[in-house]
PDB file of C-alpha atoms in Angstrom:
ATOM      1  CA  UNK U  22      64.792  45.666 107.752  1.00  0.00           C
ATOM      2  CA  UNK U  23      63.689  48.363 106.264  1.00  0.00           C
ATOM      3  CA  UNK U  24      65.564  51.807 107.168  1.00  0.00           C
ATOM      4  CA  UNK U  25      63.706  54.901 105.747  1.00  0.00           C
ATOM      5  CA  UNK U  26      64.840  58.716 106.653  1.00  0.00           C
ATOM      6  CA  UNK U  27      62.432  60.966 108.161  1.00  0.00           C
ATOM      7  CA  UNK U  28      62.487  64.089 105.732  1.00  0.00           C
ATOM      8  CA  UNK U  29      61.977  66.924 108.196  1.00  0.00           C
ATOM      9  CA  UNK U  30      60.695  70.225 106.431  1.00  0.00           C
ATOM     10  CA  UNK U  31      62.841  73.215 107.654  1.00  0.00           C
ATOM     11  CA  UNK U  32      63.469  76.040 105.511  1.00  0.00           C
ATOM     12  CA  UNK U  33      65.802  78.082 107.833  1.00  0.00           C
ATOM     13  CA  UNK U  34      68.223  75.374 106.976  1.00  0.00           C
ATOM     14  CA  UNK U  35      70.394  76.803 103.762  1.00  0.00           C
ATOM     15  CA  UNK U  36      71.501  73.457 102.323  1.00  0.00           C
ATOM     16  CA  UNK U  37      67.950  73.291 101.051  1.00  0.00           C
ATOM     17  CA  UNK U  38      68.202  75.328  98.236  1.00  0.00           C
ATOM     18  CA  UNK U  39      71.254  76.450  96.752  1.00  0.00           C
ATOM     19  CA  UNK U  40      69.588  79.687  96.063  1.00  0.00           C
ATOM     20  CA  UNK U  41      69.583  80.243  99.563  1.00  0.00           C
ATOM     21  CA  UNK U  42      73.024  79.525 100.521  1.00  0.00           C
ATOM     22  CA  UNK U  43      74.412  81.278  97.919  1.00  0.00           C
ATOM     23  CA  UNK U  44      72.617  84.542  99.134  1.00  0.00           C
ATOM     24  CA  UNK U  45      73.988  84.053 102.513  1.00  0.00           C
ATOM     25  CA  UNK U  46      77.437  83.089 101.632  1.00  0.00           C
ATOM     26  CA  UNK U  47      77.567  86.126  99.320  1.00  0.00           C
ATOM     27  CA  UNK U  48      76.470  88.233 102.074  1.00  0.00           C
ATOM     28  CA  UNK U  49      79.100  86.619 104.841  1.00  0.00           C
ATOM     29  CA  UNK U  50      81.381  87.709 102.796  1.00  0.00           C
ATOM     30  CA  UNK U  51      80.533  90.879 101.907  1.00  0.00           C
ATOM     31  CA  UNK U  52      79.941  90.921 105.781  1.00  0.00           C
ATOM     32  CA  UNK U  53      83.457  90.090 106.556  1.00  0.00           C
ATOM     33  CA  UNK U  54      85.015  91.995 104.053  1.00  0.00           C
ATOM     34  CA  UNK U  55      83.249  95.797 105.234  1.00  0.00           C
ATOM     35  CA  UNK U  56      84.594  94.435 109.050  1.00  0.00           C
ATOM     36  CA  UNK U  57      88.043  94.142 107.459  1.00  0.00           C
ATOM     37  CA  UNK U  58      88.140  97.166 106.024  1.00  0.00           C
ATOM     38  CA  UNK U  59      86.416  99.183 108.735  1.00  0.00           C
ATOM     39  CA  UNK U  60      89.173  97.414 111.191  1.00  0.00           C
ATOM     40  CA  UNK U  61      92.153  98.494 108.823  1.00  0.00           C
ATOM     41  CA  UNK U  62      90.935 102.086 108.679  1.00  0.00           C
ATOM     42  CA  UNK U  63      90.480 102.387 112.279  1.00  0.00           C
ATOM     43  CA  UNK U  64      93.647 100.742 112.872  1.00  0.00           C
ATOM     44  CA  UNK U  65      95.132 103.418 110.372  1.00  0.00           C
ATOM     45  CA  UNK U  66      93.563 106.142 111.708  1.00  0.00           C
ATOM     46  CA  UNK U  67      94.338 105.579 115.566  1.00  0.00           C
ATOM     47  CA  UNK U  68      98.058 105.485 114.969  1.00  0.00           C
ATOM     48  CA  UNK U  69      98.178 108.017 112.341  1.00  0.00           C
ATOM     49  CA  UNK U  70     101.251 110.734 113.016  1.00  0.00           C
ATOM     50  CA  UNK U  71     100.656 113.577 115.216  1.00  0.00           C
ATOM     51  CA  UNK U  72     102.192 116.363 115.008  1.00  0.00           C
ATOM     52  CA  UNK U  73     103.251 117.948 118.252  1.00  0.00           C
ATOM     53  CA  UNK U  74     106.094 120.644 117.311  1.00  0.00           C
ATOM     54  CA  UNK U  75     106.014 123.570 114.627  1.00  0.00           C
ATOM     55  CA  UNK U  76     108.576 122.313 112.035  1.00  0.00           C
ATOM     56  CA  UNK U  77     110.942 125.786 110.712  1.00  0.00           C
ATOM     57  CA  UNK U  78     111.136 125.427 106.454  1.00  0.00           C
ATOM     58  CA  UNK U  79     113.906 127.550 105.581  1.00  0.00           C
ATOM     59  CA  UNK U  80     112.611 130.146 103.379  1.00  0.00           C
ATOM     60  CA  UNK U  81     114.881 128.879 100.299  1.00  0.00           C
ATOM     61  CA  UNK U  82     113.058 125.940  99.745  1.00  0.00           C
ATOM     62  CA  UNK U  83     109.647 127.217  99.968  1.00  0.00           C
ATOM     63  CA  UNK U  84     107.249 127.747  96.721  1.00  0.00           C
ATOM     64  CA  UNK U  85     108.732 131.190  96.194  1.00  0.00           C
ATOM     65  CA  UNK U  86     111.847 131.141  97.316  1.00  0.00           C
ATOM     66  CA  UNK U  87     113.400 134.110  99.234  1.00  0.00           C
ATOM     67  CA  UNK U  88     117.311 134.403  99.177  1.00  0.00           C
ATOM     68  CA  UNK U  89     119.713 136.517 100.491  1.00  0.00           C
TER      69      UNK U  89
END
């Protein structure tokens, strides 16, 4: 009994050559990363602080201070 593989030629398939996977993994993760980071910032930027009221700064504490 003899039991021989079939080698089957297919050169989408990245375990081929380490070349090739290497390549891809390196851009899945640079991939991943830029969604990450995209994802914080628009996370950030969504529930950033608003503003709604005109705050009063006593004039005393301002760069040039005006006293009485």
């Amino acid at each position: 009994m003899d039991h021989q593989s079939e080698f089957i030629d297919n050169p989408v398939d990245i375990e081929n050559s380490k070349p090739s996977k290497s390549k891809f993994l390196f851009h899945l993760g640079l991939f991943g990363f830029l969604l990450f980071a995209i994802g914080c910032n628009y996370g950030l930027w969504t529930r950033s602080y608003k503003s709604t009221e005109k705050i009063a700064v006593p004039e005393s504490t301002t760069t040039s201070p005006k006293y009485n």
